[in-house]
CSV table of C-alpha atoms in Angstrom, one decimal:
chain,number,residue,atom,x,y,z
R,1,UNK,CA,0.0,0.0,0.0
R,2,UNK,CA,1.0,3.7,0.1
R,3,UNK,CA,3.4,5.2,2.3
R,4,UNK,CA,1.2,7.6,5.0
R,5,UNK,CA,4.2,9.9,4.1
R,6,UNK,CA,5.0,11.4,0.3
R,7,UNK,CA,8.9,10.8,-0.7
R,8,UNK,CA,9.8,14.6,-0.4
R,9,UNK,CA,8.6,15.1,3.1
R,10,UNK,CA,9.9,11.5,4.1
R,11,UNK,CA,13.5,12.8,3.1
R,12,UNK,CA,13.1,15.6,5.6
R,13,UNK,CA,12.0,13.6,8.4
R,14,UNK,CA,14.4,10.9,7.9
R,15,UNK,CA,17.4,14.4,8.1
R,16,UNK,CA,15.6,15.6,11.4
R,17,UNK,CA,14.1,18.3,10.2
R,18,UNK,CA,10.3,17.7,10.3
R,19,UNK,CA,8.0,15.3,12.1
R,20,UNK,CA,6.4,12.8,11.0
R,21,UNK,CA,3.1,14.5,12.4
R,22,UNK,CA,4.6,17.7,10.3
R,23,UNK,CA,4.6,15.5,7.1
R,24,UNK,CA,1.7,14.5,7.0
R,25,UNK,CA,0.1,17.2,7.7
R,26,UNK,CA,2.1,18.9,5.2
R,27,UNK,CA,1.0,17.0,2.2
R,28,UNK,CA,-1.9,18.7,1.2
R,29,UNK,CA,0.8,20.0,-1.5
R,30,UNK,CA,1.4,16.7,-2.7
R,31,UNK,CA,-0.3,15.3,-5.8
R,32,UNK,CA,-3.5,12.7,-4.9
R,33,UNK,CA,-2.2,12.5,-0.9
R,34,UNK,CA,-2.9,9.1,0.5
R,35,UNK,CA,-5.1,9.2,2.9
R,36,UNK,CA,-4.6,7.1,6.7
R,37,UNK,CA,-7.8,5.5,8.0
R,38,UNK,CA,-7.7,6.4,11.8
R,39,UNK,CA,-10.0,4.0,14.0
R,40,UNK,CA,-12.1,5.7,16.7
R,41,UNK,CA,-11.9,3.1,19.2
R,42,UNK,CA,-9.4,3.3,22.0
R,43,UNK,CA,-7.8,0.5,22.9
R,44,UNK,CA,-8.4,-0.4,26.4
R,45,UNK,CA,-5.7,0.7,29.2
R,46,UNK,CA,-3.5,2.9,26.7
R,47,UNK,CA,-3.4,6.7,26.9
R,48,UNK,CA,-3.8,9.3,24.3
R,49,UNK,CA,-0.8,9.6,22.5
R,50,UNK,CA,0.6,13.3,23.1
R,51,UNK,CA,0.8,16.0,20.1
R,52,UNK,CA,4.2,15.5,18.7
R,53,UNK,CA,6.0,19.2,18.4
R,54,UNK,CA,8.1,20.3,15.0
R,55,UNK,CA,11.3,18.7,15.6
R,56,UNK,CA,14.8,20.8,16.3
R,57,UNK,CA,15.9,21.3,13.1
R,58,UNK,CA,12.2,21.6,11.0
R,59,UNK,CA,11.4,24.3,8.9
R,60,UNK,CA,7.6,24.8,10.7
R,61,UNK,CA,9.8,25.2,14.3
R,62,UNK,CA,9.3,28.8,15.5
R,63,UNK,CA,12.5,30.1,16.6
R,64,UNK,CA,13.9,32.6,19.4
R,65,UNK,CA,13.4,36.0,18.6
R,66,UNK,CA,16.8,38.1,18.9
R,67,UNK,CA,15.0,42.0,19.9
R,68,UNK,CA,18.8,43.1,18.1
R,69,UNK,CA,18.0,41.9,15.1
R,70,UNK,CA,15.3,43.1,12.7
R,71,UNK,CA,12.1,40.1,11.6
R,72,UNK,CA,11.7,38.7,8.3
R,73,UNK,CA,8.6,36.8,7.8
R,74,UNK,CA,8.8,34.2,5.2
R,75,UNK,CA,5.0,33.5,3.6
R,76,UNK,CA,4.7,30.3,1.1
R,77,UNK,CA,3.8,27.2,0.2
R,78,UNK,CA,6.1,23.8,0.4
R,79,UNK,CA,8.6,25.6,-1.5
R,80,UNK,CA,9.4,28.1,0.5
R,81,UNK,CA,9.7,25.3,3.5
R,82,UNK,CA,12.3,23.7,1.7
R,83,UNK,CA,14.8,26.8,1.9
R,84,UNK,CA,13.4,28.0,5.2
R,85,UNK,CA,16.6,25.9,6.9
R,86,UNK,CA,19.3,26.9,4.9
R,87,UNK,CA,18.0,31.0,4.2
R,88,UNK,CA,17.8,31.1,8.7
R,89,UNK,CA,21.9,29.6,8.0
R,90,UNK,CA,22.3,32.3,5.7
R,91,UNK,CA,21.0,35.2,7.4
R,92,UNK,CA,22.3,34.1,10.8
R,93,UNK,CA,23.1,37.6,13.2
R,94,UNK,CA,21.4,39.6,10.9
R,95,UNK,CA,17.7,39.1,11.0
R,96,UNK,CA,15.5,36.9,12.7
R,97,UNK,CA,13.4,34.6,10.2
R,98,UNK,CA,10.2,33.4,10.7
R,99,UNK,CA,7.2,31.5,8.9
R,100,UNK,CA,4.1,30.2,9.5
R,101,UNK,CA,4.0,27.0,11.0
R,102,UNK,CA,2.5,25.8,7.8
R,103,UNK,CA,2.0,25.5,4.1
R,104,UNK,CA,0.6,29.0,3.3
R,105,UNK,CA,-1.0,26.8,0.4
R,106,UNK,CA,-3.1,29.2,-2.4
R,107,UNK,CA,-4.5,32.8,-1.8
R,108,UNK,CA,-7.9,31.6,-0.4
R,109,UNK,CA,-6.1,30.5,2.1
R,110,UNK,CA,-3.8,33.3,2.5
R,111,UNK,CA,-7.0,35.5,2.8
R,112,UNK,CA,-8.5,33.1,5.5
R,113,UNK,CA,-5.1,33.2,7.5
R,114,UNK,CA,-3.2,36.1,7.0
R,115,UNK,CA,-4.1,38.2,10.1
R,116,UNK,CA,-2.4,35.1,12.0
R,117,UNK,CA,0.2,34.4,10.4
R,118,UNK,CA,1.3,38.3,11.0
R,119,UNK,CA,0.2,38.3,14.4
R,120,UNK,CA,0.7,41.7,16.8
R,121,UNK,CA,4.3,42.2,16.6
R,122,UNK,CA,6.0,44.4,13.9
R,123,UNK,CA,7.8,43.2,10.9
R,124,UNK,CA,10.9,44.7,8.8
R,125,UNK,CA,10.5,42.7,5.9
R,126,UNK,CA,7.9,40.0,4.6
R,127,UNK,CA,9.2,38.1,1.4
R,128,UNK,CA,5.5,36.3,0.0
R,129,UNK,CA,4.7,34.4,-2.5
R,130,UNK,CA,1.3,32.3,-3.7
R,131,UNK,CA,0.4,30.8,-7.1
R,132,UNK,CA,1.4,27.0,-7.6
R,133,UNK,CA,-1.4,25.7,-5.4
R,134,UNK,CA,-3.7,28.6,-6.6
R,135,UNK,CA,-3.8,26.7,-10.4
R,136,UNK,CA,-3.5,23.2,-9.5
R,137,UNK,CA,-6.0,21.8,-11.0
R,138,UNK,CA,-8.7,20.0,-9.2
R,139,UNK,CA,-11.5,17.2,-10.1
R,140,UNK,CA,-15.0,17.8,-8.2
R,141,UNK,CA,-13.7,15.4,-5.8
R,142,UNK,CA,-10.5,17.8,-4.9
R,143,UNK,CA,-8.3,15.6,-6.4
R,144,UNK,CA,-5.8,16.5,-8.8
R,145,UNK,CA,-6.7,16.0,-12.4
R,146,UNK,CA,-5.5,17.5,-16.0
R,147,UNK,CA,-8.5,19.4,-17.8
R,148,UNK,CA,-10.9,18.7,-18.9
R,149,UNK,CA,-12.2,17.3,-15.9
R,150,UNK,CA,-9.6,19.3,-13.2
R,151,UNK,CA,-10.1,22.9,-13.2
R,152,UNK,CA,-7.9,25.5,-11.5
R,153,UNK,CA,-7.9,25.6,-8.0
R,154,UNK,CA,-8.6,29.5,-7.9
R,155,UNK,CA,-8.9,30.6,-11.6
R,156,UNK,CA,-6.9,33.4,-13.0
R,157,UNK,CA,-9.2,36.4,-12.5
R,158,UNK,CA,-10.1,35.4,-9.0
R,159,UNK,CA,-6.4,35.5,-8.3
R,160,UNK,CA,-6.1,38.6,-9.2
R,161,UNK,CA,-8.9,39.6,-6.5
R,162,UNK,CA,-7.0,37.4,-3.9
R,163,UNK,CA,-3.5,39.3,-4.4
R,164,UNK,CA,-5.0,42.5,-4.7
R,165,UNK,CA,-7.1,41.9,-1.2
R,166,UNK,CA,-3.9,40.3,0.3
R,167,UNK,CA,-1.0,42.8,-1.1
R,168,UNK,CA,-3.8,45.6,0.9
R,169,UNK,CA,-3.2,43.8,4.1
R,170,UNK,CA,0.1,43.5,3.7
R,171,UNK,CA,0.8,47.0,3.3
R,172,UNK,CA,-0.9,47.8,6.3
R,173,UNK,CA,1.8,46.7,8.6
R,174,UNK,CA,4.3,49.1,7.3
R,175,UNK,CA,6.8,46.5,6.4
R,176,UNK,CA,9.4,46.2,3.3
R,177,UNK,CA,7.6,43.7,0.9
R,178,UNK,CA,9.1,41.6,-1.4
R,179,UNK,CA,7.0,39.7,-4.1
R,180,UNK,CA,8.7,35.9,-4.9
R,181,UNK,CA,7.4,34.8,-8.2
R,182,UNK,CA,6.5,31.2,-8.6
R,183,UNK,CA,8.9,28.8,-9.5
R,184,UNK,CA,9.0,26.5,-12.6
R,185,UNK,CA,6.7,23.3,-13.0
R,186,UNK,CA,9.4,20.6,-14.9
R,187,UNK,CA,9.0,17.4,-16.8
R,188,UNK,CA,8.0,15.3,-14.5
R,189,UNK,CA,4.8,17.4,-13.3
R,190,UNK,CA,4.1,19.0,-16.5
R,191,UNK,CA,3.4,15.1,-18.0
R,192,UNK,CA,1.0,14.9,-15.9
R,193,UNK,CA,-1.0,17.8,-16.3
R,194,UNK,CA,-2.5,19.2,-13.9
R,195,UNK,CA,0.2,21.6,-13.4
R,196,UNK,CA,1.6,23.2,-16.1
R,197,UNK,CA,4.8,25.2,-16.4
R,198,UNK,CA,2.5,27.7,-19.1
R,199,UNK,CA,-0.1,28.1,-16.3
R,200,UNK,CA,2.4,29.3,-13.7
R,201,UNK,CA,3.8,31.8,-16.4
R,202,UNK,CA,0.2,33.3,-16.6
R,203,UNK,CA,-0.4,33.4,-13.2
R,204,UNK,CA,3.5,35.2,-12.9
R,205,UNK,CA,2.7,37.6,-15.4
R,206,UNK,CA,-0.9,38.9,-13.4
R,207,UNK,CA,0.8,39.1,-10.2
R,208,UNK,CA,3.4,41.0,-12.7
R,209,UNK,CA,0.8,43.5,-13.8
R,210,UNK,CA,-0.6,44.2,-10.4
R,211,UNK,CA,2.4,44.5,-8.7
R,212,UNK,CA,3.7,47.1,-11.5
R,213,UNK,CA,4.0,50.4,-10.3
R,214,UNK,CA,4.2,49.2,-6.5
R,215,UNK,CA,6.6,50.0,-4.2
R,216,UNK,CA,7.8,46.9,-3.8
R,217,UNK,CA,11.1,44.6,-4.9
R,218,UNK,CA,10.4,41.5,-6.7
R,219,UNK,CA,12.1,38.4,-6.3
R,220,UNK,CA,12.1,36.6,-9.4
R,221,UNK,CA,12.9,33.3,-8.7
R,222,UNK,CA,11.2,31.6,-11.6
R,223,UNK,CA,14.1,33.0,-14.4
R,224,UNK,CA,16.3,32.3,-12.3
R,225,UNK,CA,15.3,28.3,-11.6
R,226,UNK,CA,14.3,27.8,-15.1
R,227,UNK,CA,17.6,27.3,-17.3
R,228,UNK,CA,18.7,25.0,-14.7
R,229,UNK,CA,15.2,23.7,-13.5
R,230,UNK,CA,15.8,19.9,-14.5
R,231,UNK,CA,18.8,20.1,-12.0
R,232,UNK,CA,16.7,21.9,-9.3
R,233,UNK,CA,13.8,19.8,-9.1
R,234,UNK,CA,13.5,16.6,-7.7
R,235,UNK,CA,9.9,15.7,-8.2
R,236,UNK,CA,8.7,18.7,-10.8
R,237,UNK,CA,7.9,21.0,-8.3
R,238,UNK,CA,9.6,20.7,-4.9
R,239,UNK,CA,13.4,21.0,-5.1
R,240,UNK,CA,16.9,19.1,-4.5
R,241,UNK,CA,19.2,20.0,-1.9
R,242,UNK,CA,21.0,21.8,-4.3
R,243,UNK,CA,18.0,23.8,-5.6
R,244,UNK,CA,17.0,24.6,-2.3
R,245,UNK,CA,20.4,26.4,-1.9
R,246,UNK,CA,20.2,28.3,-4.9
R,247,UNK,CA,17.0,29.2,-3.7
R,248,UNK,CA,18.0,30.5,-0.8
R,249,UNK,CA,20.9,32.1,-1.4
R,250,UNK,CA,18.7,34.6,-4.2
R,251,UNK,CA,16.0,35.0,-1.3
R,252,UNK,CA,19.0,35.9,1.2
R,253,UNK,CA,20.1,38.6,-1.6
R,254,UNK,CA,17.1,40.2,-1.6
R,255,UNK,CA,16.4,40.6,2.1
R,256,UNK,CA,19.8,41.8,2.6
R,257,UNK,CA,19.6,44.2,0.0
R,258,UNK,CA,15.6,45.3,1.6
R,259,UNK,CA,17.3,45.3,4.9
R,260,UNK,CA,20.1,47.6,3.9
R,261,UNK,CA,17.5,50.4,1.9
R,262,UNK,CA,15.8,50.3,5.5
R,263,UNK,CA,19.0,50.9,7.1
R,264,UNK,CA,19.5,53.5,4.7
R,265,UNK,CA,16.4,55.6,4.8
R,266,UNK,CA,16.4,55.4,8.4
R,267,UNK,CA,20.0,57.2,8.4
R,268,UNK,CA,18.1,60.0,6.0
R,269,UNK,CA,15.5,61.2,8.7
């Protein structure tokens, strides 16, 4: 039968850096899930088991907050988990970084979650990004499925809406903002087709136009995964070791480089 756990999240459970629990609550972002029937009986004389926390070294694990150093909030989806780890390494004494304890998933969720995921304390810089789950496409069931029969997930002109609604909140809390763009879909995905790398250009270029004329940097990691993507990718999608260090490095750029304007226009006044 099927593993309770997809492969990807497997690997990062198996290198101690996400519970089991984690996984599989994580893989929602995982094409056709399987699904673990859970009896509702008890068995007699055993306690409930306890609520297993992210391990040490996960991604979802919310860290210490240095009050020296200025906060980074990191919003995605599974993608953005996979660099979390190695973008904290990188940015180590100069900012604190912190993500939701989840897949941020597509922007109907985003809208749904947002004001928790910020919570009351102030942010410096908030690097964000939503798309690939946002035109997944779906069967009626919610299971993935090429058209005809799958549709997107949230369909173009409703994504629009979503970004517009959530780039408003966002502005709100006064932070630097930094648009990610979504990255590739390769070979192995795009055969199956309910992703497809042509969708996720689309849905790049709206977020594109909507974003043009904003005060805001973009982050565009889709050019620069796409010559190399095969290399990147593990599964179509989520991303090697390697690709999750060129990832992270690009992300680390572009925080620094937010970070410093800050530093900068704060010197001015």
């Amino acid at each position: 039968g099927k593993q309770p756990i997809d492969l990807v999240y497997r690997v990062w459970v198996q290198r101690g850096e996400m519970t089991a629990a984690d996984a599989n609550r994580l893989s929602a972002d995982v094409s056709d899930p399987p699904r673990v029937a859970v009896s509702n009986v008890k068995p007699a004389g055993k306690k409930p088991a306890k609520k297993k926390r992210a391990g040490k070294n996960s991604p979802l694990r919310q860290v210490a907050n240095d009050p020296t150093l200025p906060r980074v909030l990191l919003i995605g989806d599974s993608i953005s988990i996979g660099y979390t780890l190695p973008l904290r390494v990188a940015l180590k004494g100069q900012a604190n970084v912190h993500r939701p304890a989840t897949n941020c998933g597509p922007t109907t969720r985003g809208i749904s979650q947002l004001d928790k995921w910020l919570g009351s304390g102030a942010w410096d810089v908030i690097h964000f990004n939503w798309g690939i789950h946002d035109l997944t496409h779906l069967n009626a069931s919610g299971k993935v499925a090429p058209p005809p029969e799958g549709k997107p997930q949230v369909p173009l002109n409703e994504y629009r809406r979503n970004l517009r609604e959530l780039l408003g909140r966002l502005r709100r809390t006064g932070a630097r903002l930094i648009w990610a763009s979504t990255t590739p879909v390769g070979s192995k995905v795009e055969a199956k087709g309910f992703r497809r790398n042509g969708e996720v250009i689309a849905y790049n270029e709206a977020a594109g136009e909507l974003l043009k004329g904003e005060n805001l940097r973009t982050n565009d990691l889709y050019s620069l995964v796409k010559p190399q993507a095969e290399r990147c990718l593990s599964d179509g999608v989520h991303f090697t070791r390697h690709g999750e260090a060129v990832l992270a490095k690009a992300v680390a750029q572009t925080i620094q480089n937010s970070l410093a304007d800050q530093k900068q226009a704060g010197s001015k006044e």
